[in-house]
Short mmCIF file of C-alpha atoms and ligand atoms in Angstrom, two decimals:
data_model
loop_
_atom_site.label_atom_id
_atom_site.label_comp_id
_atom_site.label_asym_id
_atom_site.label_seq_id
_atom_site.Cartn_x
_atom_site.Cartn_y
_atom_site.Cartn_z
CA UNK A 152 -34.54 -43.80 70.59
CA UNK A 153 -31.71 -44.02 68.05
CA UNK A 154 -30.67 -41.30 65.68
CA UNK A 155 -28.93 -39.47 68.47
CA UNK A 156 -25.79 -37.61 67.58
CA UNK A 157 -23.92 -39.64 70.16
CA UNK A 158 -24.95 -43.13 69.11
CA UNK A 159 -21.25 -43.87 68.60
CA UNK A 160 -20.68 -43.60 72.34
CA UNK A 161 -21.20 -46.92 74.08
CA UNK A 162 -23.88 -46.96 76.79
CA UNK A 163 -21.16 -48.23 79.17
CA UNK A 164 -19.36 -44.89 78.77
CA UNK A 165 -22.39 -43.09 80.21
CA UNK A 166 -22.69 -45.67 82.99
CA UNK A 167 -19.00 -45.32 83.87
CA UNK A 168 -19.30 -41.54 83.86
CA UNK A 169 -22.33 -41.80 86.15
CA UNK A 170 -20.40 -43.99 88.58
CA UNK A 171 -17.59 -41.42 88.62
CA UNK A 172 -20.07 -38.59 89.24
CA UNK A 173 -21.70 -40.44 92.13
CA UNK A 174 -18.34 -41.32 93.69
CA UNK A 175 -17.17 -37.71 93.40
CA UNK A 176 -20.40 -36.41 94.94
CA UNK A 177 -19.51 -38.61 97.91
CA UNK A 178 -15.93 -37.29 97.92
CA UNK A 179 -17.06 -33.65 97.88
CA UNK A 180 -19.63 -34.41 100.59
CA UNK A 181 -16.72 -35.12 102.93
CA UNK A 182 -15.46 -31.54 102.51
CA UNK A 183 -17.52 -29.77 105.15
CA UNK A 184 -17.12 -27.21 107.92
CA UNK A 185 -18.90 -29.56 110.30
CA UNK A 186 -18.31 -33.27 110.97
CA UNK A 187 -21.32 -35.46 110.27
CA UNK A 188 -23.05 -32.98 107.95
CA UNK A 189 -22.44 -31.14 104.67
CA UNK A 190 -22.00 -27.39 105.16
CA UNK A 191 -19.78 -25.48 102.72
CA UNK A 192 -20.10 -21.73 102.46
CA UNK A 193 -18.67 -18.98 100.27
CA UNK A 194 -14.98 -18.12 100.71
CA UNK A 195 -14.43 -20.76 103.38
CA UNK A 196 -11.48 -23.20 103.60
CA UNK A 197 -13.94 -25.90 102.42
CA UNK A 198 -14.83 -23.79 99.40
CA UNK A 199 -11.14 -23.53 98.52
CA UNK A 200 -10.72 -27.30 98.85
CA UNK A 201 -13.62 -28.23 96.58
CA UNK A 202 -12.46 -25.63 94.04
CA UNK A 203 -9.08 -27.39 93.95
CA UNK A 204 -10.73 -30.81 93.47
CA UNK A 205 -12.98 -29.50 90.71
CA UNK A 206 -10.00 -27.87 88.99
CA UNK A 207 -8.08 -31.16 89.15
CA UNK A 208 -11.03 -33.01 87.53
CA UNK A 209 -11.43 -30.29 84.89
CA UNK A 210 -7.75 -30.60 83.95
CA UNK A 211 -8.11 -34.40 83.90
CA UNK A 212 -10.49 -34.08 80.92
CA UNK A 213 -8.19 -31.64 79.12
CA UNK A 214 -9.60 -28.28 80.22
CA UNK A 215 -7.47 -25.29 81.16
CA UNK A 216 -8.55 -23.95 84.54
CA UNK A 217 -8.64 -20.66 86.42
CA UNK A 218 -10.20 -19.17 89.53
CA UNK A 219 -12.03 -16.00 88.58
CA UNK A 220 -12.13 -12.76 90.57
CA UNK A 221 -15.23 -13.89 92.51
CA UNK A 222 -13.91 -17.29 93.56
CA UNK A 223 -15.72 -19.27 90.81
CA UNK A 224 -13.70 -22.25 89.59
CA UNK A 225 -13.72 -22.34 85.77
CA UNK A 226 -12.53 -24.79 83.14
CA UNK A 227 -12.33 -24.26 79.37
CA UNK A 228 -12.26 -26.72 76.48
CA UNK A 229 -11.45 -24.45 73.52
CA UNK A 230 -12.93 -24.66 70.05
CA UNK A 231 -10.53 -25.06 67.14
CA UNK A 232 -11.13 -21.43 66.17
CA UNK A 233 -9.33 -19.08 68.57
CA UNK A 234 -11.61 -16.56 70.36
CA UNK A 235 -14.69 -18.63 69.50
CA UNK A 236 -17.61 -18.00 71.87
CA UNK A 237 -18.31 -20.64 74.47
CA UNK A 238 -21.26 -22.64 75.71
CA UNK A 239 -21.14 -22.56 79.52
CA UNK A 240 -22.18 -25.65 81.49
CA UNK A 241 -22.16 -25.71 85.26
CA UNK A 242 -23.77 -25.28 88.64
CA UNK A 243 -22.56 -24.47 92.17
CA UNK A 244 -20.33 -26.10 94.82
CA UNK A 245 -21.56 -24.22 97.87
CA UNK A 246 -24.30 -25.66 100.08
CA UNK A 247 -26.99 -24.77 102.58
CA UNK A 248 -26.48 -25.80 106.22
CA UNK A 249 -26.63 -29.59 106.73
CA UNK A 250 -27.20 -30.06 103.00
CA UNK A 251 -27.60 -32.93 100.64
CA UNK A 252 -24.72 -34.01 98.41
CA UNK A 253 -26.24 -33.38 94.96
CA UNK A 254 -27.73 -29.84 94.96
CA UNK A 255 -25.35 -27.96 92.64
CA UNK A 256 -22.49 -30.45 92.92
CA UNK A 257 -24.17 -32.94 90.57
CA UNK A 258 -24.42 -30.31 87.81
CA UNK A 259 -20.76 -29.35 88.06
CA UNK A 260 -19.59 -32.96 87.92
CA UNK A 261 -21.99 -33.89 85.08
CA UNK A 262 -20.66 -30.91 83.11
CA UNK A 263 -17.09 -32.17 83.48
CA UNK A 264 -18.17 -35.64 82.29
CA UNK A 265 -19.97 -34.16 79.27
CA UNK A 266 -16.64 -32.56 78.30
CA UNK A 267 -14.96 -35.96 78.63
CA UNK A 268 -17.65 -37.53 76.42
CA UNK A 269 -17.63 -34.85 73.70
CA UNK A 270 -13.98 -33.69 73.46
CA UNK A 271 -11.92 -34.45 70.35
CA UNK A 272 -8.14 -34.60 70.00
CA UNK A 273 -6.61 -31.67 68.12
CA UNK A 274 -3.54 -31.95 65.84
CA UNK A 275 -1.15 -31.20 68.68
CA UNK A 276 -2.87 -33.74 70.90
CA UNK A 277 -4.64 -31.09 72.97
CA UNK A 278 -8.31 -31.71 73.60
CA UNK A 279 -10.79 -29.52 71.75
CA UNK A 280 -14.51 -28.89 71.52
CA UNK A 281 -15.85 -30.41 68.29
CA UNK A 282 -18.28 -27.51 67.81
CA UNK A 283 -17.90 -23.96 66.53
CA UNK A 284 -18.06 -22.92 70.17
CA UNK A 285 -15.82 -23.85 73.05
CA UNK A 286 -17.21 -25.42 76.23
CA UNK A 287 -16.68 -23.74 79.60
CA UNK A 288 -17.54 -25.40 82.91
CA UNK A 289 -18.39 -23.07 85.80
CA UNK A 290 -18.34 -24.22 89.42
CA UNK A 291 -20.11 -21.23 90.90
CA UNK A 292 -19.05 -20.22 94.36
CA UNK A 293 -22.15 -18.97 96.15
CA UNK A 294 -25.55 -19.86 94.77
CA UNK A 295 -27.23 -20.44 98.13
CA UNK A 296 -26.31 -17.24 99.95
CA UNK A 297 -25.85 -19.27 103.16
CA UNK A 298 -23.01 -17.15 104.60
CA UNK A 299 -23.99 -13.57 103.72
CA UNK A 300 -27.74 -13.91 103.06
CA UNK A 301 -27.52 -12.60 99.50
CA UNK A 302 -27.74 -15.51 97.05
CA UNK A 303 -26.10 -15.88 93.63
CA UNK A 304 -23.00 -13.83 94.51
CA UNK A 305 -20.61 -15.90 92.37
CA UNK A 306 -22.79 -15.97 89.27
CA UNK A 307 -23.78 -12.31 89.75
CA UNK A 308 -20.11 -11.39 89.33
CA UNK A 309 -19.98 -13.41 86.09
CA UNK A 310 -23.17 -11.71 84.90
CA UNK A 311 -21.65 -8.29 85.63
CA UNK A 312 -24.43 -7.38 88.07
CA UNK A 313 -22.25 -7.01 91.18
CA UNK A 314 -23.60 -4.37 93.57
CA UNK A 315 -21.02 -2.41 95.58
CA UNK A 316 -23.41 -2.33 98.56
CA UNK A 317 -22.85 -6.07 99.00
CA UNK A 318 -19.33 -5.51 100.36
CA UNK A 319 -20.76 -4.51 103.74
CA UNK A 320 -22.84 -7.70 104.07
CA UNK A 321 -21.69 -9.58 107.16
CA UNK A 322 -21.73 -13.24 108.18
CA UNK A 323 -22.78 -14.65 111.57
CA UNK A 324 -19.34 -13.69 112.98
CA UNK A 325 -19.59 -10.11 111.75
CA UNK A 326 -17.00 -10.64 109.00
CA UNK A 327 -17.83 -8.45 105.98
CA UNK A 328 -17.88 -9.81 102.44
CA UNK A 329 -14.96 -7.48 101.69
CA UNK A 330 -12.89 -8.94 104.56
CA UNK A 331 -13.82 -12.49 103.51
CA UNK A 332 -12.61 -11.74 99.96
CA UNK A 333 -9.25 -10.63 101.25
CA UNK A 334 -8.93 -13.61 103.62
CA UNK A 335 -9.66 -15.95 100.69
CA UNK A 336 -6.93 -14.25 98.64
CA UNK A 337 -9.26 -12.29 96.34
CA UNK A 338 -9.04 -8.56 95.64
CA UNK A 339 -12.47 -6.91 96.11
CA UNK A 340 -11.38 -4.15 93.73
CA UNK A 341 -11.05 -6.65 90.89
CA UNK A 342 -14.44 -8.43 91.18
CA UNK A 343 -15.48 -6.67 87.96
CA UNK A 344 -12.97 -8.79 86.05
CA UNK A 345 -15.26 -11.81 86.50
CA UNK A 346 -17.92 -10.20 84.30
CA UNK A 347 -18.53 -11.60 80.79
CA UNK A 348 -18.86 -9.46 77.69
CA UNK A 349 -22.06 -9.68 75.60
CA UNK A 350 -21.64 -12.45 73.00
CA UNK A 351 -18.88 -14.24 74.92
CA UNK A 352 -21.30 -17.05 75.79
CA UNK A 353 -23.63 -18.70 73.27
CA UNK A 354 -25.62 -20.05 76.19
CA UNK A 355 -25.68 -21.56 79.65
CA UNK A 356 -26.91 -25.10 80.31
CA UNK A 357 -27.31 -26.50 83.83
CA UNK A 358 -28.22 -29.99 84.99
CA UNK A 359 -29.73 -30.08 88.48
CA UNK A 360 -31.86 -32.33 90.69
CA UNK A 361 -35.49 -31.20 90.56
CA UNK A 362 -35.71 -30.40 94.31
CA UNK A 363 -39.39 -31.27 94.09
CA UNK A 364 -41.55 -34.42 93.71
CA UNK A 365 -42.95 -33.98 90.17
CA UNK A 366 -40.67 -36.38 88.26
CA UNK A 367 -40.87 -38.94 91.05
CA UNK A 368 -44.67 -38.77 91.01
CA UNK A 369 -44.71 -39.16 87.22
CA UNK A 370 -42.20 -42.01 87.23
CA UNK A 371 -39.90 -40.11 84.85
CA UNK A 372 -36.14 -39.55 85.04
CA UNK A 373 -35.64 -36.21 83.30
CA UNK A 374 -37.42 -32.96 82.49
CA UNK A 375 -36.91 -29.75 80.57
CA UNK A 376 -37.13 -26.57 82.65
CA UNK A 377 -39.40 -23.79 81.32
CA UNK A 378 -38.50 -21.02 83.77
CA UNK A 379 -36.81 -20.37 87.10
CA UNK A 380 -38.83 -18.73 89.86
CA UNK A 381 -38.26 -15.10 90.72
CA UNK A 382 -37.16 -14.58 94.32
CA UNK A 383 -37.31 -11.97 97.04
CA UNK A 384 -35.81 -12.53 100.50
CA UNK A 385 -36.52 -10.37 103.55
CA UNK A 386 -35.36 -10.10 107.15
CA UNK A 387 -38.38 -8.95 109.18
CA UNK A 388 -38.16 -7.48 112.70
CA UNK A 389 -41.16 -7.29 115.07
CA UNK A 390 -41.05 -4.95 118.06
CA UNK A 391 -43.21 -5.39 121.16
CA UNK A 392 -42.30 -5.16 124.81
CA UNK A 393 -40.31 -7.52 127.02
CA UNK A 394 -42.19 -8.20 130.26
CA UNK A 395 -42.27 -10.62 133.19
CA UNK A 396 -43.63 -13.99 132.03
CA UNK A 397 -45.53 -14.50 135.27
CA UNK A 398 -46.72 -11.11 136.34
CA UNK A 399 -47.90 -9.71 133.00
CA UNK A 400 -51.57 -10.39 132.22
CA UNK A 401 -52.41 -11.18 128.59
CA UNK A 402 -54.29 -7.92 128.01
CA UNK A 403 -51.06 -6.03 128.75
CA UNK A 404 -48.74 -8.09 126.60
CA UNK A 405 -47.10 -6.99 123.35
CA UNK A 406 -45.58 -10.35 122.54
CA UNK A 407 -43.36 -10.02 119.45
CA UNK A 408 -42.96 -13.79 119.03
CA UNK A 409 -46.72 -14.33 118.80
CA UNK A 410 -46.95 -11.56 116.20
CA UNK A 411 -44.17 -13.20 114.17
CA UNK A 412 -45.80 -16.61 114.56
CA UNK A 413 -49.16 -15.33 113.31
CA UNK A 414 -47.31 -13.69 110.40
CA UNK A 415 -45.64 -17.00 109.49
CA UNK A 416 -49.06 -18.71 109.41
CA UNK A 417 -50.36 -15.87 107.22
CA UNK A 418 -47.50 -16.49 104.77
CA UNK A 419 -48.55 -20.13 104.47
CA UNK A 420 -52.26 -19.31 104.12
CA UNK A 421 -51.81 -16.52 101.53
CA UNK A 422 -49.24 -18.34 99.37
CA UNK A 423 -50.98 -21.71 99.47
CA UNK A 424 -54.04 -20.03 97.93
CA UNK A 425 -51.98 -18.85 94.95
CA UNK A 426 -50.58 -20.72 91.87
CA UNK A 427 -46.79 -21.08 91.71
CA UNK A 428 -46.22 -18.67 94.58
CA UNK A 429 -44.18 -20.07 97.46
CA UNK A 430 -43.43 -18.34 100.76
CA UNK A 431 -41.29 -19.81 103.53
CA UNK A 432 -40.25 -18.61 106.97
CA UNK A 433 -36.98 -20.47 107.50
CA UNK A 434 -35.53 -18.51 110.42
CA UNK A 435 -37.35 -17.25 113.56
CA UNK A 436 -35.68 -15.83 116.67
CA UNK A 437 -37.17 -14.37 119.87
CA UNK A 438 -35.39 -11.84 122.06
CA UNK A 439 -34.21 -11.60 124.76
CA UNK A 440 -34.74 -15.35 124.48
CA UNK A 441 -35.23 -16.08 128.19
CA UNK A 442 -37.79 -18.66 129.31
CA UNK A 443 -39.40 -16.30 131.80
CA UNK A 444 -39.56 -13.15 129.66
CA UNK A 445 -42.33 -12.21 127.21
CA UNK A 446 -40.42 -11.72 123.91
CA UNK A 447 -40.05 -7.99 123.29
CA UNK A 448 -38.54 -8.56 119.85
CA UNK A 449 -38.71 -11.23 117.17
CA UNK A 450 -36.89 -11.55 113.86
CA UNK A 451 -37.82 -13.86 111.01
CA UNK A 452 -36.85 -14.47 107.40
CA UNK A 453 -39.19 -14.59 104.43
CA UNK A 454 -38.24 -16.39 101.22
CA UNK A 455 -40.89 -15.48 98.61
CA UNK A 456 -40.88 -16.88 95.08
CA UNK A 457 -43.15 -16.76 92.06
CA UNK A 458 -43.33 -17.86 88.45
CA UNK A 459 -43.75 -14.22 87.47
CA UNK A 460 -42.28 -11.12 89.11
CA UNK A 461 -45.67 -9.37 88.99
CA UNK A 462 -47.62 -12.08 90.86
CA UNK A 463 -44.79 -12.42 93.37
CA UNK A 464 -44.88 -8.67 94.05
CA UNK A 465 -48.69 -8.63 94.25
CA UNK A 466 -48.50 -11.32 96.96
CA UNK A 467 -45.77 -9.42 98.81
CA UNK A 468 -48.04 -6.36 98.90
CA UNK A 469 -50.92 -8.53 100.18
CA UNK A 470 -48.68 -10.03 102.87
CA UNK A 471 -47.54 -6.55 103.90
CA UNK A 472 -51.16 -5.54 104.44
CA UNK A 473 -51.80 -8.70 106.46
CA UNK A 474 -48.75 -7.99 108.63
CA UNK A 475 -50.02 -4.46 109.19
CA UNK A 476 -53.33 -5.93 110.45
CA UNK A 477 -51.68 -8.57 112.65
CA UNK A 478 -49.17 -6.19 114.24
CA UNK A 479 -51.74 -3.45 114.62
CA UNK A 480 -54.12 -5.75 116.45
CA UNK A 481 -51.30 -6.82 118.78
CA UNK A 482 -49.91 -3.29 119.31
CA UNK A 483 -46.64 -4.31 117.68
CA UNK A 484 -44.43 -2.59 115.13
CA UNK A 485 -42.72 -4.36 112.20
CA UNK A 486 -40.19 -3.49 109.52
CA UNK A 487 -38.78 -5.47 106.59
CA UNK A 488 -35.28 -5.29 105.11
CA UNK A 489 -34.97 -6.85 101.63
CA UNK A 490 -31.73 -8.84 101.41
CA UNK A 491 -32.07 -10.54 98.02
CA UNK A 492 -34.06 -10.11 94.84
CA UNK A 493 -33.78 -11.93 91.52
CA UNK A 494 -36.21 -11.73 88.60
CA UNK A 495 -37.78 -14.79 87.02
CA UNK A 496 -35.73 -16.22 84.15
CA UNK A 497 -37.51 -17.83 81.21
CA UNK A 498 -35.41 -20.54 79.62
CA UNK A 499 -34.41 -19.86 76.04
CA UNK A 500 -36.71 -21.65 73.53
CA UNK A 501 -33.79 -23.04 71.49
CA UNK A 502 -32.07 -24.35 74.63
CA UNK A 503 -35.35 -25.83 75.84
CA UNK A 504 -35.59 -27.56 72.46
CA UNK A 505 -32.06 -29.00 72.59
CA UNK A 506 -32.63 -30.25 76.16
CA UNK A 507 -35.94 -31.77 75.02
CA UNK A 508 -34.15 -33.41 72.07
CA UNK A 509 -31.45 -34.66 74.40
CA UNK A 510 -33.99 -36.25 76.73
CA UNK A 511 -35.76 -37.65 73.69
CA UNK A 512 -32.61 -39.58 72.76
CA UNK A 513 -32.89 -41.43 76.09
CA UNK A 514 -36.50 -42.48 75.54
CA UNK A 515 -37.87 -45.43 73.57
CA UNK A 516 -39.24 -44.68 70.08
CA UNK A 517 -42.79 -43.36 70.27
CA UNK A 518 -42.49 -42.27 73.90
CA UNK A 519 -44.48 -39.24 74.97
CA UNK A 520 -42.77 -35.85 74.77
CA UNK A 521 -40.48 -35.18 77.75
CA UNK A 522 -42.02 -33.35 80.70
CA UNK A 523 -41.44 -29.62 81.05
CA UNK A 524 -41.39 -28.17 84.57
CA UNK A 525 -41.33 -24.73 86.18
CA UNK A 526 -38.52 -24.48 88.73
CA UNK A 527 -39.63 -23.05 92.09
CA UNK A 528 -36.03 -23.61 93.19
CA UNK A 529 -33.55 -20.89 92.36
CA UNK A 530 -30.46 -21.51 90.25
CA UNK A 531 -27.41 -19.69 88.93
CA UNK A 532 -29.20 -19.31 85.61
CA UNK A 533 -31.12 -16.47 87.31
CA UNK A 534 -27.89 -14.48 87.13
CA UNK A 535 -26.38 -15.84 83.92
CA UNK A 536 -29.66 -15.14 82.13
CA UNK A 537 -28.49 -11.49 82.05
CA UNK A 538 -25.60 -12.31 79.69
CA UNK A 539 -26.62 -15.52 77.93
CA UNK A 540 -29.64 -17.63 76.99
CA UNK A 541 -30.32 -20.25 79.69
CA UNK A 542 -31.44 -23.86 79.52
CA UNK A 543 -31.85 -26.44 82.30
CA UNK A 544 -32.19 -30.20 82.61
CA UNK A 545 -33.84 -31.65 85.74
CA UNK A 546 -33.07 -35.08 87.13
CA UNK A 547 -35.51 -37.05 89.28
CA UNK A 548 -35.04 -36.40 92.97
CA UNK A 549 -36.80 -39.24 94.85
CA UNK A 550 -39.58 -37.78 97.04
CA UNK A 551 -38.25 -34.31 96.17
CA UNK A 552 -36.15 -34.20 99.34
CA UNK A 553 -33.49 -31.51 99.01
CA UNK A 554 -31.59 -29.08 101.24
CA UNK A 555 -31.47 -32.14 103.51
CA UNK A 556 -29.02 -35.02 104.05
CA UNK A 557 -31.55 -37.47 102.54
CA UNK A 558 -31.35 -35.68 99.16
CA UNK A 559 -30.90 -38.39 96.54
CA UNK A 560 -30.56 -39.17 92.85
CA UNK A 561 -30.08 -42.60 91.27
CA UNK A 562 -26.95 -43.62 89.35
CA UNK A 563 -29.16 -44.87 86.51
CA UNK A 564 -30.91 -41.50 86.25
CA UNK A 565 -27.50 -39.80 86.25
CA UNK A 566 -26.41 -42.03 83.34
CA UNK A 567 -29.58 -41.08 81.44
CA UNK A 568 -29.02 -37.44 82.44
CA UNK A 569 -25.47 -37.53 81.09
CA UNK A 570 -26.69 -38.90 77.75
CA UNK A 571 -29.41 -36.25 77.58
CA UNK A 572 -27.05 -33.44 78.64
CA UNK A 573 -24.36 -34.46 76.14
CA UNK A 574 -26.96 -34.85 73.39
CA UNK A 575 -28.35 -31.41 74.22
CA UNK A 576 -24.89 -29.89 73.76
CA UNK A 577 -24.42 -31.81 70.51
CA UNK A 578 -27.82 -30.63 69.25
CA UNK A 579 -26.84 -27.05 70.15
CA UNK A 580 -23.61 -27.62 68.27
CA UNK A 581 -25.58 -28.67 65.20
CA UNK A 582 -27.43 -25.36 65.15
CA UNK A 583 -26.17 -22.67 62.76
CA UNK A 584 -23.55 -20.47 64.39
CA UNK A 585 -25.16 -17.89 66.57
O1 HGY B 277 -33.05 -21.63 97.38
C1 HGY B 277 -33.03 -22.21 96.31
O2 HGY B 277 -34.04 -22.36 95.68
C2 HGY B 277 -31.74 -22.72 95.75
O3 HGY B 277 -31.58 -24.05 96.13
N1 HGY B 277 -30.66 -21.91 96.19
MN1 MN B 278 -30.01 -25.18 96.90
MN1 MN B 279 -28.87 -25.58 93.60
#
């Protein structure tokens, strides 16, 4: 479709930018705590290394860079007017364990390329945003919550929603978040400085792989995101009685692992019967963990998401009743500790429109309206939605594989995504000043 605001940019520029993004996704994939896989957690040496690489690439396109008080790597392309508000683009550089190379990283690198595509030279030769807002790129530092269990720590600091109780969160080695801050060179007492004032951001736009099969099934490259699922995460402990695996007859057993296993199956059954409610048990441990001892204790995680907070909470209450029944029948006790909660975020109508217009510029004249999808995957927009309107662009993720080394995206879809993303920013820039 012609008529785009960026028709003056040659298609080869988008293709070259896509090649650079793909090559840099490969480069960042080599920065991992473990050989042979991609694992990069908050406040780790690997986190520091990818922050430095992102800062180098931000400066390469003319941005000034800084590390904020929560370890987020930021870059700014100013508007001509000093103190103009900024449109934030970005995503996250941290990963899950044994991750793919595009979740989060793609959005950060695409944001940097959009700056390269849109920047204009100012009188003094410095690069500027051509809009009445500046452009800021955020490489958020902990979207996944892999190390401390609480997700969205980096973007929560930017949103000004930091909770002092998080300082005592510990990682698998018993290191507290407070200690990890200090080891990384951050001052826990200054985390509040990362927070943004109301009106500082005109919006937040994130490009991300879909992490689901919808676009692949429809044979489409890009989609607008309507909303981001609300999330609640729990650590659940089940208490029974450790006993001899040989001498204990079944009618005397209080097997905590079997109670947890039946609970995990109940999560699947209850959530599968709902619309846009997803529950997952990703961790399950039995204690004492000996082959010849009936497990006296079991611990498992529950990741529960929903399109709406209310339906998510209704299902949590239903699951709690089911766990009461299961554990009661098995003479077990259970308790849940909530470790993360984030409300659903509904993408801003104007930002949905500019993303839709941006995708439209990549489609042939007369093509059907771009697809709009609900995101069951969480994103940093769940935090930033507290201080700015949020919009998201999804890119096709073949077979929907994500949080896995086989996670993929095609270079051609990235080139289309860059055109759509840059067009979306240009369309936002054409809107009357906020
Ligand atoms: O868990 C999620 O949905 C996101 O990838 N952190
Ligand atoms: Mn993820
Ligand atoms: Mn992500």
